[in-house]
């Protein structure tokens, strides 16, 4: 059994990485084109109670 990577293996890896990067950058933008802050990610823009945010952080 051959254990080295071939061209298609590298191509699939690079395409997967580009898709993940593109989706991440697309999701991190708002409709206005502004970046989201850490408050948006960790505090859900202060729209959830503290216990819900804490439970989701522990669950993750």
Tab-separated table of C-alpha atoms in Angstrom:
chain	number	residue	atom	x	y	z
A	1	UNK	CA	0.000	0.000	0.000
A	2	UNK	CA	1.329	3.401	-0.968
A	3	UNK	CA	1.360	5.952	1.840
A	4	UNK	CA	2.390	9.161	0.072
A	5	UNK	CA	0.052	11.943	-0.967
A	6	UNK	CA	-0.765	12.477	-4.608
A	7	UNK	CA	-1.829	15.565	-6.514
A	8	UNK	CA	-5.553	15.002	-5.849
A	9	UNK	CA	-4.975	14.713	-2.110
A	10	UNK	CA	-3.252	18.082	-2.001
A	11	UNK	CA	-5.884	19.631	-4.271
A	12	UNK	CA	-8.743	18.461	-2.063
A	13	UNK	CA	-6.952	19.734	1.057
A	14	UNK	CA	-6.287	23.174	-0.448
A	15	UNK	CA	-9.841	23.514	-1.766
A	16	UNK	CA	-11.268	22.499	1.603
A	17	UNK	CA	-9.075	25.048	3.394
A	18	UNK	CA	-10.141	27.791	0.970
A	19	UNK	CA	-13.817	26.952	1.422
A	20	UNK	CA	-13.490	27.046	5.220
A	21	UNK	CA	-11.596	30.356	5.069
A	22	UNK	CA	-14.126	31.886	2.674
A	23	UNK	CA	-17.120	30.828	4.765
A	24	UNK	CA	-15.443	32.110	7.930
A	25	UNK	CA	-14.698	35.492	6.419
A	26	UNK	CA	-18.191	35.738	4.922
A	27	UNK	CA	-19.893	34.915	8.217
A	28	UNK	CA	-17.685	37.312	10.178
A	29	UNK	CA	-18.982	40.328	8.232
A	30	UNK	CA	-22.217	42.178	8.861
A	31	UNK	CA	-24.509	43.459	6.133
A	32	UNK	CA	-22.871	46.882	6.450
A	33	UNK	CA	-19.443	45.367	5.726
A	34	UNK	CA	-18.212	45.945	9.269
A	35	UNK	CA	-16.403	43.267	11.210
A	36	UNK	CA	-18.095	41.749	14.214
A	37	UNK	CA	-16.484	42.404	17.567
A	38	UNK	CA	-15.695	39.913	20.301
A	39	UNK	CA	-18.827	41.152	22.050
A	40	UNK	CA	-20.876	39.834	19.142
A	41	UNK	CA	-19.269	36.406	19.352
A	42	UNK	CA	-18.940	35.844	23.077
A	43	UNK	CA	-21.874	37.849	24.429
A	44	UNK	CA	-24.290	37.353	21.488
A	45	UNK	CA	-24.536	41.159	21.194
A	46	UNK	CA	-25.949	41.175	24.735
A	47	UNK	CA	-29.235	39.734	23.469
A	48	UNK	CA	-29.081	36.554	25.594
A	49	UNK	CA	-29.057	36.183	29.370
A	50	UNK	CA	-25.737	35.395	31.023
A	51	UNK	CA	-26.742	31.841	31.949
A	52	UNK	CA	-27.527	30.934	28.324
A	53	UNK	CA	-24.174	32.228	27.126
A	54	UNK	CA	-22.352	30.406	29.926
A	55	UNK	CA	-24.177	27.151	29.170
A	56	UNK	CA	-23.313	27.365	25.477
A	57	UNK	CA	-19.633	28.010	26.257
A	58	UNK	CA	-19.477	25.033	28.604
A	59	UNK	CA	-21.360	22.807	26.139
A	60	UNK	CA	-18.944	23.700	23.356
